[in-house]
Amino acid sequence: DAGITQSPRHKVTETGTPVTLRCHQTENHRYMYWYRQDPGHGLRLIHYSYGVKDTDKGEVSDGYSVSRSKTEDFLLTLESATSSQTSVYFCAISRDGGTEAFFGQGTRLTVV
Amino acid sequence: GENVEQHPSTLSVQEGDSAVIKCTYSDSASNYFPWYKQELGKGPQLIIDIRSNVGEKKDQRIAVTLNKTAKHFSLHITETQPEDSAVYFCAASKNGGFKTIFGAGTRLFVKA
C-alpha cells in the first residue's frame, strides 16, 4: 500500500467549529488531492496541490481551504463546519497529473 | 469542464456471469481513463486504466474498452466472483492535468 495516512479517521464536531484534516505521505509524490465522497455523487475534488505552497480549487471548494507547507503534508480546513460538510473525506496522491492516484483510508466527518 | 456519467448505479449478477459498467465523458481532450475499486471501509484502488491511444486493454478477468469517437469507455469483468463485490468508479483526466473527474460509482453485487 502507498504510504498515505489520514488523521483523524473519525470525527464528530459541532456546527460552526473549525476542523482540520491531515494527510501525510511518505512517497514523495508531487500531487496531493482532497476528495469528498457522498452517496450518488462519487468522489468530488475539493482542492489539490501540485507542489509545496501550490494549491488550486476543485469542483466543490466553497467552505474549504488547504495548505501545503511540506511535500509530505496536505491539510484540509473547514473554517466553520456546516451539516452539509458531513461526508467521508479522502486524500489522494499521484506522481504526475493524469496518472494513477493512490488513496488514503478516508476520514468520516460528522457535523452535528 | 469535464463531466463523467456512469451506469448502472447498482448491478447484481450471479457468480460466474459477466458484469459490464459503462461511462461517458464530455471533454474530448481527456486521454487517461482509470477504473477504481472500493471495498467497504477502504479507499479506492486502481484496478485497470487505459490511455486514449489504445482501444482495449485486458488484465486477467478484467478488460476496459474505449471509444474515443463516442466518448464512451466500459469495464468488463468476466467469471465474476463474490470478492468482486464492491463499488467501482470510472474516471477521466488529461496527461499533465491535475483534475481527475470521477463517475458516481456502480455498486456491484456478485451472488454466490
XYZ file of C-alpha atoms in Angstrom:
224
model
C 0.000 0.000 0.000
C 1.121 3.516 -0.784
C 2.285 5.387 2.302
C -0.659 7.663 2.939
C -2.006 8.365 6.396
C -5.116 10.364 7.120
C -5.911 11.713 10.541
C -8.216 11.608 12.293
C -10.094 8.604 10.884
C -13.339 9.643 12.532
C -14.518 12.958 13.901
C -17.756 14.396 15.214
C -17.895 18.148 15.501
C -20.458 20.844 16.106
C -21.765 23.288 13.530
C -19.689 26.428 13.397
C -16.474 24.945 14.742
C -13.245 24.816 12.730
C -11.936 21.420 11.697
C -8.610 20.404 10.181
C -7.970 17.085 8.492
C -4.426 15.955 7.839
C -2.950 13.895 5.027
C 0.607 12.639 5.341
C 2.505 10.795 2.603
C 5.845 9.039 2.566
C 6.032 8.552 -1.232
C 7.432 11.978 -2.110
C 4.717 12.387 -4.756
C 4.279 15.873 -6.109
C 0.496 15.907 -6.377
C -1.926 15.673 -3.491
C -5.718 15.870 -3.551
C -8.666 16.113 -1.215
C -11.943 14.490 -2.283
C -15.253 14.106 -0.562
C -17.445 11.065 -1.112
C -21.207 11.272 -0.809
C -23.886 8.769 -1.909
C -24.896 9.357 -5.510
C -22.044 11.759 -6.182
C -18.995 9.557 -6.289
C -15.770 11.331 -5.482
C -15.703 15.087 -5.898
C -12.496 17.068 -5.890
C -12.279 19.771 -3.220
C -8.732 21.112 -3.622
C -5.479 19.848 -4.984
C -1.801 20.689 -4.731
C 0.896 20.428 -7.374
C 3.781 21.370 -5.117
C 4.720 22.989 -1.833
C 2.565 26.091 -1.406
C 0.990 25.467 -4.825
C -2.710 24.717 -4.492
C -5.867 25.210 -6.519
C -9.606 24.735 -6.268
C -11.557 21.712 -7.380
C -15.256 21.206 -8.091
C -16.585 21.764 -4.572
C -14.160 24.122 -2.845
C -16.595 26.518 -1.134
C -16.204 26.385 2.644
C -12.818 24.639 2.477
C -9.232 25.817 2.491
C -5.976 23.902 2.196
C -2.326 24.329 2.953
C 0.816 22.512 1.949
C 3.946 23.720 3.691
C 5.864 20.475 3.186
C 5.866 17.903 0.405
C 4.545 15.216 2.729
C 1.650 17.062 4.375
C -1.591 18.412 2.919
C -4.103 19.931 5.322
C -7.795 20.469 4.679
C -9.555 23.038 6.876
C -13.250 23.649 7.314
C -13.259 27.168 8.734
C -16.782 26.900 10.131
C -18.248 23.428 9.744
C -21.802 23.011 8.449
C -24.040 19.946 8.329
C -23.653 19.816 4.538
C -19.971 19.046 5.092
C -20.812 15.755 6.765
C -19.065 13.315 4.468
C -16.214 10.890 4.027
C -13.043 12.700 3.025
C -10.291 11.026 1.048
C -6.790 12.219 0.449
C -5.008 11.007 -2.674
C -1.530 11.368 -4.126
C -0.069 10.900 -7.571
C 3.376 11.127 -9.101
C 2.186 13.205 -12.033
C -1.045 14.730 -13.204
C -3.111 12.303 -15.227
C -1.591 9.195 -13.671
C -2.643 6.640 -11.073
C -3.876 8.119 -7.818
C -3.302 6.371 -4.501
C -5.935 6.949 -1.858
C -5.813 7.078 1.900
C -8.230 5.187 4.117
C -10.605 8.107 4.485
C -11.878 10.304 7.313
C -15.521 10.127 8.313
C -16.606 13.580 9.447
C -19.971 14.187 11.076
C -21.126 17.752 11.724
C -23.973 17.928 14.238
C -15.253 21.303 -17.516
C -15.188 17.537 -17.710
C -18.276 15.554 -16.765
C -18.324 11.777 -16.342
C -21.551 9.783 -16.256
C -21.569 6.183 -15.067
C -24.215 3.475 -15.432
C -25.707 1.493 -13.861
C -25.626 2.719 -10.282
C -26.286 -0.807 -8.994
C -25.570 -4.127 -10.676
C -26.353 -7.592 -9.385
C -25.013 -10.711 -11.124
C -24.701 -14.404 -10.405
C -21.267 -15.779 -9.670
C -19.604 -16.773 -12.921
C -21.562 -14.305 -15.041
C -20.067 -11.218 -16.659
C -20.541 -7.648 -15.473
C -20.320 -4.523 -17.622
C -20.158 -0.946 -16.370
C -20.332 1.947 -18.808
C -19.118 5.530 -18.640
C -19.295 8.546 -20.889
C -17.181 11.673 -20.715
C -17.630 15.140 -22.134
C -14.147 16.603 -22.645
C -12.606 15.345 -25.872
C -9.172 16.372 -24.543
C -9.322 13.723 -21.793
C -6.837 10.969 -22.534
C -6.432 8.922 -19.357
C -9.265 6.704 -18.089
C -8.687 4.782 -14.869
C -11.059 2.426 -13.070
C -11.023 2.148 -9.295
C -12.469 -0.483 -6.971
C -13.557 0.484 -3.497
C -14.165 -2.146 -0.859
C -16.151 -1.395 2.257
C -14.324 0.920 4.643
C -11.365 1.444 2.342
C -10.127 3.984 -0.132
C -10.456 3.338 -3.877
C -7.704 1.333 -5.568
C -6.775 1.338 -9.223
C -7.645 -1.919 -10.979
C -7.029 -1.032 -14.611
C -6.517 2.037 -16.760
C -6.416 2.914 -20.425
C -4.996 5.780 -22.429
C -6.559 7.296 -25.488
C -4.065 5.796 -27.897
C -5.362 2.301 -27.068
C -8.815 0.876 -27.802
C -8.798 -2.052 -25.417
C -6.769 -3.359 -22.510
C -7.085 -6.629 -20.639
C -5.753 -7.901 -17.331
C -6.865 -11.433 -16.500
C -10.647 -11.268 -15.886
C -10.850 -7.503 -16.285
C -10.920 -5.563 -19.531
C -11.558 -1.968 -20.466
C -12.640 -0.669 -23.862
C -12.513 2.897 -25.124
C -14.426 4.503 -27.972
C -12.939 7.978 -28.420
C -15.349 9.000 -31.130
C -18.374 8.300 -28.971
C -16.582 9.301 -25.753
C -17.512 6.002 -24.137
C -15.462 3.610 -22.078
C -16.503 0.424 -20.348
C -15.292 -2.026 -17.734
C -15.870 -5.727 -18.341
C -15.458 -8.303 -15.600
C -15.732 -11.928 -16.676
C -16.296 -15.014 -14.489
C -17.330 -12.846 -11.572
C -16.561 -13.989 -8.044
C -18.024 -12.911 -4.684
C -14.833 -10.979 -3.934
C -15.579 -8.773 -6.948
C -18.453 -7.287 -4.935
C -17.519 -3.640 -4.350
C -18.128 -0.134 -5.644
C -16.452 0.643 -8.957
C -15.607 4.144 -10.186
C -14.636 5.262 -13.636
C -12.690 8.486 -14.087
C -11.250 10.746 -16.758
C -8.319 13.118 -16.828
C -5.678 14.572 -19.098
C -1.974 13.870 -19.230
C -0.324 16.584 -17.242
C -3.701 17.680 -15.960
C -4.381 17.989 -12.262
C -8.017 17.166 -12.128
C -9.399 13.662 -12.294
C -13.182 13.648 -12.552
C -14.956 10.564 -11.225
C -18.240 8.971 -12.145
C -20.853 8.468 -9.423
C -19.936 4.825 -8.917
C -21.510 1.410 -9.502
C -22.235 -0.920 -6.634
C -21.649 -4.468 -7.877
C -23.149 -7.428 -6.041
C -21.986 -10.911 -7.016
C -24.328 -13.563 -5.677
C -22.845 -16.934 -4.837
